[in-house]
CSV table of C-alpha atoms and ligand atoms in Angstrom, one decimal:
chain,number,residue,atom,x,y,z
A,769,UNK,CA,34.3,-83.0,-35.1
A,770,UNK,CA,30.9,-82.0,-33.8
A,771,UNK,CA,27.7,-84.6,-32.7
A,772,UNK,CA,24.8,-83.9,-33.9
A,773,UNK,CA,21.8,-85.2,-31.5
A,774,UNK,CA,18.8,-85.1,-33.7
A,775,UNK,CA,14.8,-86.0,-32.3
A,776,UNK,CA,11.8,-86.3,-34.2
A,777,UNK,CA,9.5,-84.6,-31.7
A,778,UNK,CA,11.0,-81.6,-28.8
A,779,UNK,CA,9.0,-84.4,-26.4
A,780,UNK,CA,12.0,-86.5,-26.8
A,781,UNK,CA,14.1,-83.9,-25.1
A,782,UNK,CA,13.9,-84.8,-21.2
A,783,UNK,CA,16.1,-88.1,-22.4
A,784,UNK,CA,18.3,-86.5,-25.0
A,785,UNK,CA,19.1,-83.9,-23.2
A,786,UNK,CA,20.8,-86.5,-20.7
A,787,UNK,CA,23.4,-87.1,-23.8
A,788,UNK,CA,23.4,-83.8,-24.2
A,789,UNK,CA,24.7,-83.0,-20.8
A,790,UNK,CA,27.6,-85.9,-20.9
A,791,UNK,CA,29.0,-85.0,-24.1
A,792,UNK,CA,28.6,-81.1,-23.1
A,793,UNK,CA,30.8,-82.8,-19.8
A,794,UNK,CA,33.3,-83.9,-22.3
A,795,UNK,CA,34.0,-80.7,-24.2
A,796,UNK,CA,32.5,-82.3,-27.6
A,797,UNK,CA,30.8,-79.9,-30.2
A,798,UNK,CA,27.5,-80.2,-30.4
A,799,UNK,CA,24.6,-79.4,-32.2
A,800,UNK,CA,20.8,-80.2,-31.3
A,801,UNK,CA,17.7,-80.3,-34.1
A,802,UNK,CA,14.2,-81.7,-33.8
A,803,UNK,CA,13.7,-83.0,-37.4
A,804,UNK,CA,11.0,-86.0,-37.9
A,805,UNK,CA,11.4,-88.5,-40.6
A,806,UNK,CA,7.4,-88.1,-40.9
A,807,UNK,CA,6.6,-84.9,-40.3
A,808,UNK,CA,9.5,-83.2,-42.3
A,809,UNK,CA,10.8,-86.0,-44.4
A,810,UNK,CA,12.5,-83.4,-46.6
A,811,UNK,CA,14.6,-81.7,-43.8
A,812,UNK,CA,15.6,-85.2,-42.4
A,813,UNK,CA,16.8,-86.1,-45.5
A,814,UNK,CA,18.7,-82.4,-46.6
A,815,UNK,CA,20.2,-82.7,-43.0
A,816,UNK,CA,21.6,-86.1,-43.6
A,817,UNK,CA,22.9,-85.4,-46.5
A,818,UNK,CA,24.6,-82.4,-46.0
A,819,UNK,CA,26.3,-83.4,-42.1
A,820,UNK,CA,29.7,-85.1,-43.3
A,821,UNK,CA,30.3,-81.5,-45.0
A,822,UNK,CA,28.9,-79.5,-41.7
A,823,UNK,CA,31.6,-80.7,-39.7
A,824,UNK,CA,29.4,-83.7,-38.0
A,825,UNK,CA,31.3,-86.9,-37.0
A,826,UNK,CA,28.5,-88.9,-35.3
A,827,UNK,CA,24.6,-88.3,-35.2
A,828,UNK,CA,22.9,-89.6,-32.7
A,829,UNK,CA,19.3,-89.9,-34.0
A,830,UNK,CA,16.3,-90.4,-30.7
A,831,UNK,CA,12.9,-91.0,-32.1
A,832,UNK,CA,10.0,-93.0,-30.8
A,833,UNK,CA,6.7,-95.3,-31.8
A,834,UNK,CA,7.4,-96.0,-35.3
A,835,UNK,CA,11.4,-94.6,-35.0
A,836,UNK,CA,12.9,-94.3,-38.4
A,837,UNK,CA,14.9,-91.2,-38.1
A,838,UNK,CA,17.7,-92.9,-37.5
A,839,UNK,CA,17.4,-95.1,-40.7
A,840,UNK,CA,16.4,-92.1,-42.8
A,841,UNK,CA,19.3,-90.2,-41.8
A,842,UNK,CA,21.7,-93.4,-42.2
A,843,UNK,CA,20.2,-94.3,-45.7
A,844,UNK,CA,21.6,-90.7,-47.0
A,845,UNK,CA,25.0,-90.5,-45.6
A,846,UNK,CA,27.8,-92.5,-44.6
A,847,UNK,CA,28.6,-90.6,-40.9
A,848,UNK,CA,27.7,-93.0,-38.3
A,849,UNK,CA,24.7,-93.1,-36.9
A,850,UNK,CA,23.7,-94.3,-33.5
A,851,UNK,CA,19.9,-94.6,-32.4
A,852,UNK,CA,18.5,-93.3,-29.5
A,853,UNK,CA,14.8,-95.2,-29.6
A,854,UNK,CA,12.5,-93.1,-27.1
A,855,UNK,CA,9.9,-94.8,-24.9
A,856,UNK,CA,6.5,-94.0,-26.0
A,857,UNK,CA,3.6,-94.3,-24.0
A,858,UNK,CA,1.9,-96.8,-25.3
A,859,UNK,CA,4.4,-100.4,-26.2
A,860,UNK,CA,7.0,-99.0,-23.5
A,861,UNK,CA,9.1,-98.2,-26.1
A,862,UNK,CA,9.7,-101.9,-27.5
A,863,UNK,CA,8.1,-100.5,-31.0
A,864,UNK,CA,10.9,-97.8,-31.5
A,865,UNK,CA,13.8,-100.1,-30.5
A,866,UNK,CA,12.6,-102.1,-33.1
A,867,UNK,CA,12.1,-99.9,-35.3
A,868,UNK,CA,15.7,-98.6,-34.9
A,869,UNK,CA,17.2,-101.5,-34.6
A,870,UNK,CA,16.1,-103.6,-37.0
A,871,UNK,CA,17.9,-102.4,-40.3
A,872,UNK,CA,18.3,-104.1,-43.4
A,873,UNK,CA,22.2,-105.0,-44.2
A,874,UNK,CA,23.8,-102.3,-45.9
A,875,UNK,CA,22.6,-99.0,-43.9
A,876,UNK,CA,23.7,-99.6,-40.4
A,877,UNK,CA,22.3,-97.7,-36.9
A,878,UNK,CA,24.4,-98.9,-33.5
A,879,UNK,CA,21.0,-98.7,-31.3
A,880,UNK,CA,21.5,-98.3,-27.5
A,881,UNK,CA,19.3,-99.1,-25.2
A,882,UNK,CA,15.6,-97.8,-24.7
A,883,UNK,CA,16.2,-94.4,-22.9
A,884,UNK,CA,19.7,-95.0,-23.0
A,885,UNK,CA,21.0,-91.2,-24.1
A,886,UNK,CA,24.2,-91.7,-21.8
A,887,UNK,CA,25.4,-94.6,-23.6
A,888,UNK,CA,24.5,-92.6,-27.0
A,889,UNK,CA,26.4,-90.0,-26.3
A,890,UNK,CA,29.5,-92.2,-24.5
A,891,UNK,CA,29.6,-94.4,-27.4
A,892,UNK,CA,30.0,-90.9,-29.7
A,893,UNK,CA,32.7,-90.2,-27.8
A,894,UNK,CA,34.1,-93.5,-27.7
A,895,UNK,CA,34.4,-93.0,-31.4
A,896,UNK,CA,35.3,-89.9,-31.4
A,897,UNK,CA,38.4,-90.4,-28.7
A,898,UNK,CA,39.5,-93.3,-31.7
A,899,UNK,CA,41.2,-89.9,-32.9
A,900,UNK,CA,41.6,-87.6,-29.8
A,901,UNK,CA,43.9,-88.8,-27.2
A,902,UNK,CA,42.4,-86.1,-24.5
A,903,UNK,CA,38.9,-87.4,-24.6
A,904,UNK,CA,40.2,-91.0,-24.4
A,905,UNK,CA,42.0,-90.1,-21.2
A,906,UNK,CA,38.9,-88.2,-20.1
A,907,UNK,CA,36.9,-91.3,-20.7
A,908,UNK,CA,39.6,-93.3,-18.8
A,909,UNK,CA,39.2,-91.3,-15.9
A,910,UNK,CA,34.8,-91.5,-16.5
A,911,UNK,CA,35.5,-95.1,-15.8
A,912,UNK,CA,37.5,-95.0,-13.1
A,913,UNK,CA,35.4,-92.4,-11.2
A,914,UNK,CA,32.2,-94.6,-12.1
A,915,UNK,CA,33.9,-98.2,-10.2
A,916,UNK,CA,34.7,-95.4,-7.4
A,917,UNK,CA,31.3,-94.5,-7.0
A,918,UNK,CA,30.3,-97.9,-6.6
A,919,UNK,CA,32.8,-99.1,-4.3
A,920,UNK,CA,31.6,-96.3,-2.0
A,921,UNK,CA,27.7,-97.2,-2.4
A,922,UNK,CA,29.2,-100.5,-1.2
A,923,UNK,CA,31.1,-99.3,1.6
A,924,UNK,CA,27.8,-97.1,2.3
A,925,UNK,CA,25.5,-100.2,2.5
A,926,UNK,CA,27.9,-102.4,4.7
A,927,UNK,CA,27.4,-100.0,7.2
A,928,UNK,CA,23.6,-100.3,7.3
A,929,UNK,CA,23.3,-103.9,7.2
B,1582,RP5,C1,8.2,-89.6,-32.8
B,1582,RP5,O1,6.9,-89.6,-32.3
B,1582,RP5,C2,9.0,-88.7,-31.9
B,1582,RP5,O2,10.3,-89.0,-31.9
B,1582,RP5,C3,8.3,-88.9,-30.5
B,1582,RP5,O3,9.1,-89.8,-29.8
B,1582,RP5,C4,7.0,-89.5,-30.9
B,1582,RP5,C5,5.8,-88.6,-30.4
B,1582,RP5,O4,6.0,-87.3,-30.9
B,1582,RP5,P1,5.0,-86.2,-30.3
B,1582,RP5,O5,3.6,-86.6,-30.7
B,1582,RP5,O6,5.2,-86.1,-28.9
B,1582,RP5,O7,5.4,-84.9,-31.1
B,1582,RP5,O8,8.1,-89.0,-34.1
């Protein structure tokens, strides 16, 4: 099963493109498409409905300002969808988290944090690995090199102070 990472505008790139690089890390299919819920309503909503039968087993959906990809997409098929909201220049990216975040019951988006494309695309893999008994050693092992690296920062800083 592939992940889709979807953004309403290529200037949400820089960030997705961190997801992009983890999951790319873990050997998951993916595929990438800038499609805005405003600016090409009619594309969001064909690519919605159309992912369960392209192979897609998780989208992760990164807009910002007024972020309703991710609802769009959600509202039309029943893949999971996980929001990515993107900072935007002007309410530090508090509008699209809310906007992502704050769906009515019934169409669901598991938002991450603002910016948080690695957790987006862990969690997809997370789900994924419910299924796939390499990735879920693979993301054993993530973890254990992550508490490695931080027992070596502290080791580094003892030595300074
Ligand atoms: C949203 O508007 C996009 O997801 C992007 O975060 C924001 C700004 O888009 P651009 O004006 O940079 O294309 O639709």
């Amino acid at each position: 099963m592939k992940v889709a990472l979807v953004m309403g505008s290529e200037s949400d790139f820089p960030v997705v493109e961190r997801g992009l690089k983890i999951l790319k890390e873990f050997g998951v299919e993916t595929m990438v498409r800038v499609i805005s819920a405003h600016r090409t309503p009619d594309q969001a909503v064909a690519f919605g409905k159309k992912a369960a039968d392209e192979g897609i087993g998780i989208i992760i959906a990164a807009a910002g300002k007024a972020a309703h990809l991710g609802g769009v997409l959600a509202a039309v098929t029943v893949v999971p969808v996980i929001g990515l909201p993107i900072k935007s220049s002007t309410l530090d990216g508090l509008d699209s988290l809310l906007s992502t975040v704050q769906m009515p019951k019934g169409i669901p988006v598991a938002t991450v944090a603002i910016d948080g494309a690695e957790n987006a695309a862990l969690l997809a893999i997370e789900i994924l690995a419910l299924q796939d008994d390499q990735l879920k050693a693979k993301l054993i092992e993530y973890r254990a090199a992550m508490a490695r690296a931080v027992e070596e920062s502290n080791v580094r800083l003892q030595k300074h102070l």
